[in-house]
Coordinates of C-alpha atoms in Angstrom, one line a residue:
X233 CA 3.8 -3.6 -27.3
X234 CA 1.2 -3.6 -30.0
X235 CA -0.1 -0.2 -31.1
X236 CA -3.9 -0.2 -31.1
X237 CA -4.8 3.5 -31.0
X238 CA -3.6 7.0 -31.9
X239 CA -2.7 7.9 -28.3
X240 CA -0.3 4.9 -28.1
X241 CA 1.3 5.9 -31.4
X242 CA 1.7 9.5 -30.2
X243 CA 3.3 8.3 -26.9
X244 CA 5.8 6.1 -28.8
X245 CA 6.5 9.0 -31.3
X246 CA 7.3 11.4 -28.4
X247 CA 9.7 9.1 -26.5
X248 CA 11.3 8.0 -29.8
X249 CA 11.9 11.6 -30.7
X250 CA 13.5 12.2 -27.3
X251 CA 16.0 9.3 -27.6
X252 CA 16.7 9.9 -31.3
X253 CA 17.4 13.6 -30.9
X254 CA 19.6 12.9 -27.8
X255 CA 21.6 10.3 -29.7
X256 CA 22.1 12.6 -32.7
X257 CA 23.2 15.5 -30.6
X258 CA 25.6 13.3 -28.6
X259 CA 27.2 11.9 -31.8
X260 CA 27.6 15.5 -33.1
X261 CA 29.0 16.7 -29.7
X262 CA 31.6 13.9 -29.2
X263 CA 35.2 15.0 -30.0
X264 CA 38.8 14.1 -29.0
X265 CA 39.8 15.3 -25.6
X266 CA 36.4 15.0 -23.8
X267 CA 35.6 12.2 -21.3
X268 CA 32.8 9.8 -21.7
X269 CA 31.4 11.2 -18.5
X270 CA 31.2 14.7 -20.2
X271 CA 29.4 13.2 -23.1
X272 CA 27.0 11.3 -20.9
X273 CA 26.1 14.4 -18.8
X274 CA 25.5 16.3 -22.1
X275 CA 23.0 13.5 -23.2
X276 CA 21.4 13.5 -19.7
X277 CA 20.6 17.3 -20.1
X278 CA 18.9 16.7 -23.5
X279 CA 16.8 13.8 -22.2
X280 CA 15.8 15.9 -19.2
X281 CA 14.7 18.7 -21.5
X282 CA 12.2 16.3 -23.0
X283 CA 11.1 15.2 -19.5
X284 CA 12.4 11.7 -20.4
X285 CA 14.2 9.4 -17.9
X286 CA 17.2 7.1 -18.6
X287 CA 16.0 3.6 -19.2
X288 CA 19.1 1.7 -18.1
X289 CA 19.2 3.8 -14.9
X290 CA 15.5 3.3 -14.2
X291 CA 15.4 -0.4 -15.2
X292 CA 18.8 -1.8 -13.9
X293 CA 20.4 1.0 -11.8
X294 CA 23.0 1.4 -14.5
X295 CA 25.8 3.8 -13.3
X296 CA 25.2 6.4 -16.1
X297 CA 22.4 7.9 -18.1
X298 CA 23.5 6.4 -21.5
X299 CA 25.8 3.5 -22.4
X300 CA 29.0 4.7 -24.0
X301 CA 31.4 2.0 -25.3
X302 CA 34.8 2.8 -26.7
X303 CA 37.2 0.7 -29.0
X304 CA 37.3 -2.9 -27.7
X305 CA 34.2 -2.4 -25.5
X306 CA 31.3 -3.9 -27.3
X307 CA 28.3 -2.5 -25.3
X308 CA 27.1 -1.3 -21.9
X309 CA 30.2 0.8 -21.4
X310 CA 30.1 2.9 -18.2
X311 CA 30.6 6.6 -18.7
X312 CA 33.6 7.8 -16.6
X313 CA 35.8 10.8 -16.2
X314 CA 38.8 8.4 -16.6
X315 CA 38.0 7.6 -20.3
X316 CA 39.2 10.3 -22.6
X317 CA 38.1 10.1 -26.2
X318 CA 40.9 10.1 -28.8
X319 CA 41.1 10.8 -32.5
X320 CA 40.1 7.7 -34.5
X321 CA 38.3 5.9 -31.6
X322 CA 35.4 3.6 -32.4
X323 CA 32.6 4.7 -30.1
X324 CA 29.1 3.3 -29.6
X325 CA 26.4 5.3 -27.9
X326 CA 23.1 3.6 -26.8
X327 CA 20.3 5.9 -25.7
X328 CA 17.0 4.5 -24.3
X329 CA 14.5 6.3 -22.2
X330 CA 11.0 6.4 -20.7
X331 CA 8.5 9.2 -21.2
X332 CA 4.9 9.3 -20.0
X333 CA 4.9 5.5 -19.6
X334 CA 6.4 4.7 -23.1
X335 CA 9.9 3.4 -23.8
X336 CA 12.2 3.6 -26.8
X337 CA 15.7 2.5 -27.6
X338 CA 18.3 3.5 -30.2
X339 CA 22.0 3.4 -30.7
X340 CA 24.9 4.0 -33.2
X341 CA 28.6 3.4 -33.7
X342 CA 30.8 5.9 -35.3
X343 CA 34.5 7.0 -35.5
X344 CA 35.6 10.1 -33.6
X345 CA 37.4 12.6 -35.9
X346 CA 39.6 11.0 -38.6
X347 CA 39.4 7.2 -39.3
X348 CA 43.1 6.6 -38.6
X349 CA 42.5 3.0 -37.5
X350 CA 40.3 1.9 -40.3
X351 CA 37.1 1.4 -38.3
X352 CA 34.8 3.1 -40.8
X353 CA 34.4 0.0 -42.9
X354 CA 32.9 -1.9 -39.9
X355 CA 30.6 1.0 -39.1
X356 CA 29.3 1.2 -42.7
X357 CA 28.7 -2.6 -42.8
X358 CA 26.6 -2.4 -39.6
X359 CA 24.6 0.5 -41.0
X360 CA 24.0 -1.3 -44.3
X361 CA 22.9 -4.5 -42.6
X362 CA 20.4 -2.7 -40.3
X363 CA 19.0 -0.9 -43.4
X364 CA 18.6 -4.2 -45.2
X365 CA 17.0 -5.9 -42.2
X366 CA 14.5 -3.1 -41.7
X367 CA 13.6 -3.1 -45.4
X368 CA 12.7 -6.8 -45.1
X369 CA 10.7 -6.7 -41.9
X370 CA 6.9 -6.7 -42.1
X371 CA 4.0 -8.6 -40.5
X372 CA 4.2 -12.3 -41.1
X373 CA 8.0 -12.4 -41.8
X374 CA 9.9 -15.1 -39.8
X375 CA 12.1 -13.6 -37.1
X376 CA 14.7 -16.2 -37.8
X377 CA 14.8 -15.2 -41.5
X378 CA 15.8 -11.7 -40.6
X379 CA 18.6 -13.1 -38.3
X380 CA 19.7 -15.2 -41.3
X381 CA 19.8 -12.1 -43.5
X382 CA 22.0 -10.2 -41.0
X383 CA 24.5 -13.0 -40.6
X384 CA 24.7 -13.7 -44.3
X385 CA 25.3 -10.0 -45.0
X386 CA 28.0 -9.9 -42.3
X387 CA 29.8 -13.0 -43.7
X388 CA 29.8 -11.5 -47.2
X389 CA 31.9 -8.7 -45.8
X390 CA 34.3 -11.1 -43.9
X391 CA 32.6 -10.1 -40.6
X392 CA 30.9 -12.0 -37.8
X393 CA 27.8 -11.4 -35.6
X394 CA 27.6 -11.5 -31.9
X395 CA 25.4 -14.5 -31.0
X396 CA 24.4 -13.6 -27.4
X397 CA 23.2 -10.0 -28.0
X398 CA 19.8 -9.4 -29.6
X399 CA 17.1 -6.9 -30.4
X400 CA 13.8 -6.9 -28.5
X401 CA 10.3 -5.8 -28.2
X402 CA 9.9 -2.3 -26.6
X403 CA 7.1 0.1 -25.7
X404 CA 5.7 -0.3 -22.2
X405 CA 9.0 -1.3 -20.8
X406 CA 12.6 -1.4 -22.1
X407 CA 12.6 -5.1 -22.9
X408 CA 9.4 -6.9 -24.0
X409 CA 8.3 -9.7 -26.2
X410 CA 9.3 -10.6 -28.8
X411 CA 12.8 -11.0 -27.2
X412 CA 15.9 -12.6 -28.7
X413 CA 15.8 -10.9 -32.1
X414 CA 19.1 -12.4 -33.0
X415 CA 21.6 -11.6 -35.7
X416 CA 21.6 -15.2 -37.0
X417 CA 19.1 -17.9 -37.8
X418 CA 17.9 -19.8 -34.7
X419 CA 16.4 -22.9 -36.4
X420 CA 14.2 -23.5 -33.3
X421 CA 12.6 -20.1 -33.6
X422 CA 9.3 -20.3 -35.5
X423 CA 7.9 -16.9 -34.4
X424 CA 6.9 -14.2 -36.9
X425 CA 6.9 -10.5 -36.7
X426 CA 3.4 -9.2 -35.9
X427 CA 1.8 -6.2 -37.6
X428 CA 1.5 -3.1 -35.2
X429 CA 4.0 -4.4 -32.8
X430 CA 7.0 -2.3 -31.7
X431 CA 10.5 -3.7 -31.7
X432 CA 14.1 -2.4 -31.3
X433 CA 16.0 -4.0 -34.1
X434 CA 19.8 -3.8 -33.8
X435 CA 22.9 -5.1 -35.4
X436 CA 25.9 -6.6 -33.6
X437 CA 28.6 -6.8 -36.3
X438 CA 32.2 -7.8 -35.3
X439 CA 35.6 -8.3 -36.7
X440 CA 36.8 -11.3 -34.7
X441 CA 34.4 -12.3 -31.9
X442 CA 31.1 -14.1 -31.9
X443 CA 30.3 -13.9 -28.1
X444 CA 30.2 -10.9 -25.8
X445 CA 31.6 -11.4 -22.3
X446 CA 31.1 -9.2 -19.3
X447 CA 34.0 -7.5 -17.5
X448 CA 34.5 -7.4 -13.8
X449 CA 32.7 -4.1 -13.5
X450 CA 29.4 -6.1 -14.0
X451 CA 28.3 -4.1 -17.1
X452 CA 30.9 -3.6 -19.9
X453 CA 31.0 -6.3 -22.5
X454 CA 33.9 -7.2 -24.8
X455 CA 34.5 -9.8 -27.4
X456 CA 35.5 -13.4 -26.5
X457 CA 38.2 -13.3 -29.2
X458 CA 38.9 -9.5 -29.1
X459 CA 38.5 -7.2 -32.1
X460 CA 35.8 -4.6 -32.5
X461 CA 32.0 -4.4 -32.8
X462 CA 29.6 -1.9 -34.4
X463 CA 26.0 -1.6 -33.4
X464 CA 23.1 0.4 -34.9
X465 CA 19.6 0.3 -33.6
X466 CA 16.2 1.8 -34.5
X467 CA 12.8 1.5 -32.7
X468 CA 10.3 0.5 -35.4
X469 CA 6.6 -0.2 -35.8
X470 CA 5.8 -3.2 -38.0
X471 CA 3.3 -2.8 -40.7
X472 CA 2.1 -4.8 -43.8
X473 CA 4.8 -2.9 -45.8
X474 CA 7.9 -1.0 -44.8
X475 CA 8.2 -0.5 -41.0
X476 CA 7.6 3.0 -39.5
X477 CA 11.1 4.0 -38.1
X478 CA 10.1 5.9 -35.0
X479 CA 13.8 6.9 -34.2
X480 CA 14.5 8.1 -37.8
X481 CA 15.5 11.5 -36.5
X482 CA 18.8 10.1 -35.2
X483 CA 20.0 9.9 -38.8
X484 CA 22.3 6.9 -38.0
X485 CA 21.7 5.4 -41.5
X486 CA 22.2 8.6 -43.4

């Protein structure tokens, strides 16, 4: 969507606060021994407190309120009482929701407890790449140039990007134009970011894979060559200068 008045900005701020606060509280709450279902139910209660509704459930009938992916799961992990979190697990939580007709999206990867498997380096790379991407986005900038920046930064660190996952426009629905905000340069993409538009910008940084493939459950995605992936995502409003980070409260880049 494009924000054209104060009411729209307020609507986007409210839903973004709901998803950002929920993500932060879930990240703080997660600990070894709990199930991903426990964690999801906790997040659902927080969203409900805001009067917000789960976007993946509303839009796709997703079997959970939030997406929780663990270790070799890259994204769209289904919360379940069978999956118990363990010390050192790499976990990704993606929270998106609708509130009063407005939609926002955010996510973050982190390590549970002590980093006994050495995942923190990947997490920090993903954070740093998102920070650099956001710092370089403004009205008129080529979408493909930001993708190029993300892949270049990943390669510098000996990492890869997932080529079939992307950020997207958001606001009046979960996925809007501009779609396909890729983590690499698509040389056929001549679009530019537009001032006042709202986008969910996200990283998909991986150790080994460059494509995400769907498992038989119809939701969970893993890497085509295995390994691990970290994702960080903010909903932002594009301006003539630095973007307004609507989901800043989640503190994923701190």
